[in-house]
Short mmCIF file of C-alpha atoms and ligand atoms in Angstrom, two decimals:
data_model
loop_
_atom_site.label_atom_id
_atom_site.label_comp_id
_atom_site.label_asym_id
_atom_site.label_seq_id
_atom_site.Cartn_x
_atom_site.Cartn_y
_atom_site.Cartn_z
CA MET A 1 -27.20 -215.91 -158.92
CA ARG A 2 -23.83 -214.51 -159.91
CA ILE A 3 -22.79 -211.82 -157.39
CA ILE A 4 -20.82 -208.99 -158.97
CA ASP A 5 -19.19 -206.97 -156.21
CA LEU A 6 -18.25 -203.47 -157.34
CA ARG A 7 -18.22 -201.86 -153.90
CA SER A 8 -14.43 -201.65 -153.79
CA ASP A 9 -11.23 -203.17 -155.13
CA THR A 10 -10.54 -204.30 -151.54
CA VAL A 11 -12.94 -207.24 -152.08
CA THR A 12 -10.48 -209.01 -154.38
CA VAL A 13 -9.44 -212.46 -153.19
CA PRO A 14 -5.95 -213.98 -153.48
CA THR A 15 -5.18 -216.00 -156.60
CA LYS A 16 -4.07 -219.61 -156.52
CA GLU A 17 -0.55 -218.42 -157.30
CA MET A 18 -0.62 -216.17 -154.25
CA ARG A 19 -1.89 -218.92 -152.01
CA LEU A 20 0.89 -221.21 -153.23
CA ALA A 21 3.49 -218.52 -152.61
CA MET A 22 2.03 -217.99 -149.13
CA ALA A 23 2.15 -221.70 -148.35
CA GLU A 24 5.76 -221.94 -149.38
CA ALA A 25 7.02 -218.61 -147.98
CA GLU A 26 10.25 -218.62 -146.06
CA VAL A 27 9.51 -216.81 -142.78
CA GLY A 28 11.12 -215.48 -139.60
CA ASP A 29 10.34 -213.05 -136.79
CA ASP A 30 9.88 -209.66 -138.44
CA VAL A 31 10.09 -207.73 -135.15
CA TYR A 32 13.70 -208.96 -135.11
CA GLY A 33 13.97 -208.00 -138.78
CA GLU A 34 14.47 -211.68 -139.58
CA ASP A 35 11.68 -212.48 -142.01
CA PRO A 36 13.42 -212.92 -145.36
CA THR A 37 10.20 -212.63 -147.38
CA VAL A 38 9.18 -209.39 -145.65
CA ASN A 39 12.70 -208.04 -146.19
CA ARG A 40 12.56 -208.93 -149.88
CA LEU A 41 9.14 -207.32 -150.33
CA GLN A 42 10.39 -204.15 -148.63
CA GLU A 43 13.46 -203.99 -150.88
CA VAL A 44 11.48 -204.63 -154.07
CA ALA A 45 8.82 -202.07 -153.06
CA ALA A 46 11.35 -199.35 -152.18
CA GLU A 47 13.10 -199.83 -155.51
CA LEU A 48 9.80 -199.77 -157.38
CA VAL A 49 8.80 -196.35 -156.05
CA GLY A 50 12.35 -194.97 -156.07
CA LYS A 51 12.87 -194.57 -152.33
CA GLU A 52 15.75 -195.73 -150.10
CA ALA A 53 13.70 -197.98 -147.86
CA ALA A 54 10.22 -199.36 -147.25
CA LEU A 55 8.14 -200.84 -144.47
CA PHE A 56 5.37 -203.45 -144.74
CA LEU A 57 2.29 -202.64 -142.64
CA PRO A 58 -1.10 -204.26 -142.03
CA SER A 59 -3.19 -201.51 -143.63
CA GLY A 60 -3.14 -198.27 -145.56
CA THR A 61 -4.65 -196.43 -142.64
CA MET A 62 -1.88 -197.57 -140.32
CA ALA A 63 0.75 -196.66 -142.93
CA ASN A 64 -0.69 -193.15 -143.36
CA GLN A 65 -0.88 -192.65 -139.59
CA VAL A 66 2.66 -193.93 -139.05
CA ALA A 67 3.79 -191.47 -141.73
CA ILE A 68 2.04 -188.57 -139.98
CA LEU A 69 3.43 -189.58 -136.57
CA THR A 70 6.94 -189.84 -138.02
CA HIS A 71 6.80 -186.54 -139.92
CA THR A 72 5.19 -184.33 -137.25
CA GLU A 73 5.26 -183.28 -133.61
CA ARG A 74 2.31 -182.55 -131.33
CA GLY A 75 0.78 -179.14 -131.94
CA GLN A 76 1.79 -178.94 -135.57
CA GLU A 77 -0.51 -178.54 -138.53
CA VAL A 78 -1.03 -180.78 -141.55
CA ILE A 79 -2.54 -179.37 -144.75
CA LEU A 80 -4.68 -181.75 -146.84
CA ASP A 81 -7.70 -181.84 -149.11
CA GLU A 82 -11.07 -181.81 -147.32
CA GLU A 83 -12.13 -184.85 -149.37
CA SER A 84 -8.91 -186.78 -148.78
CA HIS A 85 -9.00 -190.26 -147.27
CA ILE A 86 -6.80 -189.22 -144.34
CA TYR A 87 -9.23 -186.48 -143.36
CA TYR A 88 -12.48 -188.19 -144.31
CA TYR A 89 -12.05 -191.86 -143.48
CA GLU A 90 -9.29 -192.33 -140.91
CA VAL A 91 -11.27 -191.91 -137.70
CA GLY A 92 -9.66 -188.61 -136.73
CA SER A 93 -6.46 -190.52 -135.97
CA PRO A 94 -4.05 -187.62 -136.51
CA ALA A 95 -5.74 -185.86 -133.56
CA MET A 96 -6.29 -189.04 -131.55
CA LEU A 97 -2.81 -190.48 -131.96
CA GLY A 98 -0.51 -187.65 -132.95
CA GLY A 99 -1.99 -184.50 -131.41
CA VAL A 100 -1.71 -182.71 -134.72
CA GLN A 101 -4.23 -180.32 -136.19
CA LEU A 102 -5.51 -181.05 -139.65
CA LYS A 103 -6.19 -178.12 -141.93
CA PRO A 104 -8.59 -179.43 -144.60
CA VAL A 105 -8.79 -177.25 -147.71
CA ALA A 106 -11.03 -177.50 -150.77
CA GLY A 107 -9.40 -178.04 -154.16
CA LEU A 108 -5.88 -179.06 -153.10
CA LEU A 109 -6.30 -182.19 -155.22
CA SER A 110 -7.30 -180.33 -158.37
CA GLU A 111 -5.81 -178.24 -161.15
CA ARG A 112 -5.82 -175.27 -158.79
CA GLY A 113 -4.03 -177.23 -156.05
CA PRO A 114 -0.86 -175.11 -156.03
CA GLU A 115 -2.88 -171.90 -155.67
CA VAL A 116 -5.00 -173.46 -152.91
CA LEU A 117 -1.82 -174.43 -151.06
CA ARG A 118 -0.38 -170.92 -151.41
CA GLN A 119 -3.56 -169.53 -149.84
CA ALA A 120 -3.44 -172.07 -147.03
CA PHE A 121 0.04 -171.07 -145.87
CA ARG A 122 0.16 -168.72 -142.93
CA PRO A 123 3.11 -166.62 -141.84
CA PRO A 124 4.89 -167.51 -138.59
CA ASP A 125 2.87 -166.05 -135.72
CA ILE A 126 2.54 -166.98 -132.06
CA HIS A 127 -1.20 -167.61 -132.60
CA PHE A 128 -0.73 -170.15 -135.38
CA PRO A 129 0.24 -173.80 -135.24
CA PRO A 130 3.41 -174.32 -137.25
CA THR A 131 2.69 -176.25 -140.46
CA SER A 132 4.99 -179.19 -141.03
CA LEU A 133 3.36 -181.53 -143.51
CA VAL A 134 1.26 -181.57 -146.68
CA CYS A 135 -0.61 -184.77 -147.57
CA LEU A 136 -1.55 -185.58 -151.16
CA GLU A 137 -3.59 -188.46 -152.56
CA ASN A 138 -3.21 -190.14 -155.96
CA THR A 139 -5.44 -191.44 -157.38
CA PHE A 140 -7.95 -189.29 -155.53
CA ASN A 141 -10.56 -191.67 -154.16
CA ARG A 142 -13.45 -189.32 -153.30
CA GLY A 143 -12.55 -187.32 -156.39
CA GLY A 144 -13.74 -190.31 -158.45
CA GLY A 145 -10.38 -192.01 -158.83
CA VAL A 146 -8.90 -189.16 -160.88
CA VAL A 147 -5.17 -188.91 -161.50
CA ILE A 148 -3.41 -185.91 -159.97
CA SER A 149 -0.96 -184.96 -162.74
CA GLN A 150 2.79 -185.01 -162.31
CA GLY A 151 2.77 -181.28 -163.09
CA ILE A 152 0.45 -180.49 -160.17
CA MET A 153 2.38 -182.77 -157.83
CA LYS A 154 5.65 -181.13 -158.84
CA GLU A 155 4.34 -177.59 -158.26
CA ILE A 156 2.92 -178.52 -154.85
CA TYR A 157 6.11 -180.32 -153.88
CA GLU A 158 8.23 -177.31 -154.83
CA LEU A 159 5.98 -174.92 -152.91
CA ALA A 160 6.23 -177.18 -149.87
CA LYS A 161 10.01 -177.39 -150.15
CA ASP A 162 10.28 -173.58 -150.35
CA ARG A 163 8.75 -173.58 -146.87
CA ASN A 164 10.67 -176.56 -145.52
CA LEU A 165 7.54 -178.70 -145.37
CA THR A 166 7.44 -182.43 -145.86
CA VAL A 167 5.10 -184.06 -148.39
CA HIS A 168 3.44 -187.43 -147.80
CA LEU A 169 1.60 -189.13 -150.65
CA ASP A 170 -1.37 -191.35 -149.86
CA GLY A 171 -0.85 -193.50 -152.92
CA ALA A 172 -3.24 -196.31 -151.99
CA ARG A 173 -3.90 -196.54 -155.76
CA ILE A 174 -0.72 -194.92 -157.11
CA PHE A 175 -0.24 -197.72 -159.66
CA ASN A 176 -3.68 -196.98 -161.07
CA ALA A 177 -2.34 -193.46 -161.62
CA SER A 178 0.88 -194.57 -163.31
CA VAL A 179 -0.87 -197.14 -165.50
CA ALA A 180 -3.51 -194.58 -166.54
CA ALA A 181 -0.84 -191.96 -167.25
CA GLY A 182 1.31 -194.52 -169.06
CA CYS A 183 4.43 -193.61 -167.10
CA ASN A 184 6.75 -195.06 -164.50
CA VAL A 185 5.33 -194.69 -160.99
CA ARG A 186 8.49 -192.81 -160.01
CA GLU A 187 7.31 -189.91 -162.15
CA PHE A 188 4.79 -189.37 -159.33
CA THR A 189 6.68 -190.59 -156.28
CA ARG A 190 9.67 -188.33 -156.95
CA PHE A 191 7.44 -185.46 -155.83
CA CYS A 192 6.94 -186.68 -152.27
CA ASP A 193 9.12 -187.50 -149.26
CA SER A 194 7.13 -190.56 -148.31
CA VAL A 195 4.51 -192.67 -150.06
CA MET A 196 1.99 -195.27 -148.94
CA PHE A 197 0.52 -197.75 -151.38
CA SER A 198 -1.93 -200.64 -150.92
CA LEU A 199 -1.17 -204.20 -151.88
CA SER A 200 -4.68 -205.24 -150.88
CA LYS A 201 -6.70 -203.19 -153.38
CA GLY A 202 -6.42 -203.57 -157.15
CA LEU A 203 -3.19 -205.54 -156.83
CA GLY A 204 -5.17 -208.26 -155.08
CA ALA A 205 -3.10 -209.23 -152.00
CA PRO A 206 -5.22 -210.31 -149.02
CA VAL A 207 -3.59 -207.90 -146.55
CA GLY A 208 -0.98 -205.17 -146.44
CA SER A 209 0.38 -201.80 -147.44
CA ILE A 210 3.81 -200.35 -148.04
CA LEU A 211 5.25 -197.14 -146.64
CA ALA A 212 8.40 -195.94 -148.40
CA GLY A 213 10.80 -193.04 -147.87
CA SER A 214 14.35 -192.26 -146.80
CA ARG A 215 16.27 -194.80 -144.74
CA ASP A 216 16.17 -192.52 -141.71
CA PHE A 217 12.42 -191.95 -142.07
CA ILE A 218 11.72 -195.70 -142.28
CA GLU A 219 13.91 -196.42 -139.23
CA ARG A 220 11.86 -193.95 -137.20
CA ALA A 221 8.59 -195.16 -138.74
CA LYS A 222 9.32 -198.69 -137.51
CA ARG A 223 9.07 -197.52 -133.88
CA TYR A 224 5.63 -196.00 -134.52
CA ARG A 225 4.43 -199.12 -136.31
CA LYS A 226 5.47 -201.10 -133.22
CA ALA A 227 3.74 -198.58 -130.93
CA LEU A 228 0.48 -199.00 -132.85
CA GLY A 229 0.66 -202.78 -132.51
CA GLY A 230 1.81 -203.32 -136.07
CA GLY A 231 5.03 -205.14 -135.19
CA TRP A 232 4.25 -208.54 -136.60
CA ARG A 233 6.02 -211.86 -136.50
CA GLN A 234 6.03 -214.39 -139.40
CA ALA A 235 4.47 -211.84 -141.74
CA GLY A 236 6.33 -213.39 -144.65
CA ILE A 237 3.17 -215.41 -145.24
CA LEU A 238 1.50 -212.13 -146.21
CA ALA A 239 4.56 -210.56 -147.82
CA ALA A 240 4.74 -213.54 -150.19
CA ALA A 241 1.27 -212.63 -151.46
CA GLY A 242 2.39 -209.00 -151.70
CA LEU A 243 5.31 -209.95 -153.96
CA VAL A 244 2.95 -211.79 -156.30
CA ALA A 245 0.54 -208.82 -156.16
CA LEU A 246 3.27 -206.55 -157.52
CA GLN A 247 3.14 -208.56 -160.73
CA ASN A 248 -0.47 -207.42 -161.18
CA ILE A 249 0.38 -203.78 -161.87
CA SER A 250 0.07 -203.75 -165.66
CA ARG A 251 -3.25 -205.60 -165.60
CA LEU A 252 -4.86 -202.61 -163.84
CA ALA A 253 -5.36 -201.32 -167.40
CA GLU A 254 -8.11 -203.95 -167.79
CA ASP A 255 -9.93 -202.56 -164.75
CA HIS A 256 -9.68 -199.08 -166.24
CA ALA A 257 -11.11 -200.27 -169.56
CA ASN A 258 -13.97 -202.00 -167.72
CA ALA A 259 -14.75 -198.87 -165.71
CA ARG A 260 -14.73 -196.85 -168.92
CA ARG A 261 -17.07 -199.32 -170.63
CA LEU A 262 -19.50 -199.20 -167.70
CA ALA A 263 -19.42 -195.40 -167.52
CA GLU A 264 -19.97 -194.96 -171.26
CA GLU A 265 -23.09 -197.10 -171.12
CA LEU A 266 -24.50 -195.55 -167.93
CA VAL A 267 -24.00 -192.00 -169.19
CA GLY A 268 -26.64 -192.69 -171.87
CA LEU A 269 -29.36 -193.32 -169.29
CA PRO A 270 -31.53 -190.29 -168.49
CA GLN A 271 -31.90 -191.38 -164.84
CA LEU A 272 -28.16 -191.27 -164.18
CA LEU A 273 -25.45 -188.64 -164.37
CA VAL A 274 -21.83 -189.60 -164.95
CA ASP A 275 -18.94 -187.18 -165.46
CA LEU A 276 -16.91 -189.12 -168.03
CA SER A 277 -13.97 -186.74 -167.68
CA LYS A 278 -13.50 -188.10 -164.16
CA VAL A 279 -13.56 -191.75 -165.15
CA GLN A 280 -9.80 -192.07 -165.52
CA THR A 281 -9.03 -195.26 -163.59
CA ASN A 282 -11.09 -198.01 -161.93
CA ILE A 283 -13.73 -195.89 -160.18
CA VAL A 284 -17.08 -194.76 -161.59
CA VAL A 285 -19.07 -192.28 -159.53
CA VAL A 286 -22.71 -192.06 -160.59
CA GLU A 287 -25.33 -189.55 -159.57
CA VAL A 288 -28.85 -190.92 -159.32
CA LYS A 289 -31.40 -188.35 -160.51
CA GLY A 290 -35.07 -188.00 -159.63
CA GLN A 291 -37.04 -191.14 -158.87
CA TRP A 292 -34.74 -192.91 -156.38
CA THR A 293 -32.17 -192.08 -153.75
CA ALA A 294 -28.71 -193.61 -154.07
CA ALA A 295 -29.60 -196.11 -151.33
CA GLU A 296 -32.76 -197.20 -153.15
CA PHE A 297 -30.90 -197.60 -156.44
CA ALA A 298 -28.16 -199.60 -154.70
CA GLN A 299 -30.77 -201.83 -153.11
CA LYS A 300 -32.43 -202.56 -156.46
CA LEU A 301 -29.05 -203.59 -157.83
CA TYR A 302 -28.36 -205.66 -154.73
CA PHE A 303 -31.44 -207.80 -155.32
CA LYS A 304 -30.15 -208.54 -158.81
CA GLY A 305 -26.71 -209.54 -157.55
CA VAL A 306 -24.82 -206.29 -158.16
CA ARG A 307 -23.08 -204.57 -155.25
CA CYS A 308 -22.05 -200.91 -155.28
CA SER A 309 -21.36 -198.45 -152.49
CA VAL A 310 -23.44 -195.48 -151.49
CA MET A 311 -21.23 -192.39 -151.32
CA GLY A 312 -23.81 -189.71 -150.61
CA PRO A 313 -27.60 -189.19 -150.70
CA ASN A 314 -27.56 -189.22 -154.52
CA THR A 315 -24.26 -190.81 -155.43
CA VAL A 316 -23.09 -194.38 -155.74
CA ARG A 317 -19.66 -195.72 -156.59
CA PHE A 318 -18.66 -198.70 -158.74
CA VAL A 319 -15.07 -199.94 -158.51
CA THR A 320 -13.71 -202.42 -161.04
CA HIS A 321 -11.04 -204.98 -160.11
CA LYS A 322 -9.44 -208.26 -161.11
CA ASP A 323 -12.36 -210.40 -159.91
CA VAL A 324 -14.80 -208.66 -162.24
CA SER A 325 -14.58 -209.62 -165.92
CA ARG A 326 -15.73 -207.80 -169.05
CA GLU A 327 -18.67 -210.23 -169.23
CA ASP A 328 -19.62 -209.24 -165.66
CA ILE A 329 -19.56 -205.59 -166.69
CA GLU A 330 -21.84 -206.32 -169.66
CA LEU A 331 -24.19 -208.07 -167.24
CA VAL A 332 -24.16 -205.08 -164.87
CA ILE A 333 -24.99 -202.78 -167.78
CA SER A 334 -28.00 -204.86 -168.76
CA ILE A 335 -29.16 -205.14 -165.14
CA VAL A 336 -29.03 -201.36 -164.67
CA LYS A 337 -31.00 -200.88 -167.88
CA GLN A 338 -33.60 -203.45 -166.78
CA ILE A 339 -34.06 -201.63 -163.48
CA PHE A 340 -35.07 -198.46 -165.25
CA VAL A 341 -37.04 -200.10 -168.07
CA PRO A 342 -38.48 -203.30 -166.58
C1 PLP B 401 -8.24 -197.62 -148.98
C2 PLP B 401 -7.53 -196.34 -148.81
C3 PLP B 401 -6.74 -196.09 -147.68
C4 PLP B 401 -6.69 -197.00 -146.47
O1 PLP B 401 -6.32 -198.29 -146.70
P1 PLP B 401 -6.82 -199.45 -145.70
O2 PLP B 401 -5.90 -200.57 -146.04
O3 PLP B 401 -8.24 -199.71 -146.05
O4 PLP B 401 -6.65 -198.96 -144.30
C5 PLP B 401 -6.06 -194.90 -147.63
N1 PLP B 401 -6.15 -194.01 -148.63
C6 PLP B 401 -6.89 -194.21 -149.73
C7 PLP B 401 -6.92 -193.17 -150.80
C8 PLP B 401 -7.62 -195.37 -149.84
O5 PLP B 401 -8.40 -195.54 -150.93
#
């Protein structure tokens, strides 16, 4: 049975071209700054997102946490969306590692984001933790992969700057945003001080994320990466795959078209609810109505070879990626229909 895995774009496996590049990568000890392939990836990545410097890290979570550690001091406050990855899925690390207090707010990653941020600000007062950082996320994962517009990012960035706050962008899928918006990724990254993006999601590298920002920020970030155990040695083997992955940016449009196709078919089924306005990139969030819970629906698909993830009691998530073809999507559509009308 063909297994079609739509749980996440992290399940993508390296292409033959990547494996060849990995096999042939020129390497050195990256803790000494001597891995030429890592250095090249960092230069190419910094240039791509319009920042002075970049750092290659093992995961997006580590990159986000290194950014928070570098931008903040103990006892400070970080404002972010209550559905953001950093708040929801990163194991409480800002408290565990950095001693910072997160202030989760509803709606920061929405059209009313700037107003939400204005409301979240507090005046200086001995009772309040000083706020030092705002974290954004684009595309917004738990928001259904929606694109946070340049206009919203700009307004939030300017509000933050008025108060001398730093802005970090969790851009795990920032290239999905730029491809969907049809613009250069810098149109988003210009409105943040630092940005993290994943090489290991839709771009298809086996491992790795990039953190980019000013030269000074990256110099300081390197110490925190080392402290967290992320100082690696001949990482050029992985960076080589990362460089090939960066050539996969424009093909993300195919994933978006596949997600759209899936959503447009599922929306016609009375047992499912899909908000098509939120299907903007490679994520389709589906609400399962009536008859079955999300877990039961996911299990029925599982037995027919289709994997999706359960996001809540009544919601499942499908994520399209390079290892899922249009034919696979057509097959998923017919399998879902069969489940409801056997
Ligand atoms: C996947 C993801 C991360 C974390 O990346 P890992 O490499 O899995 O640690 C961070 N933020 C967002 C929005 C993500 O989707």
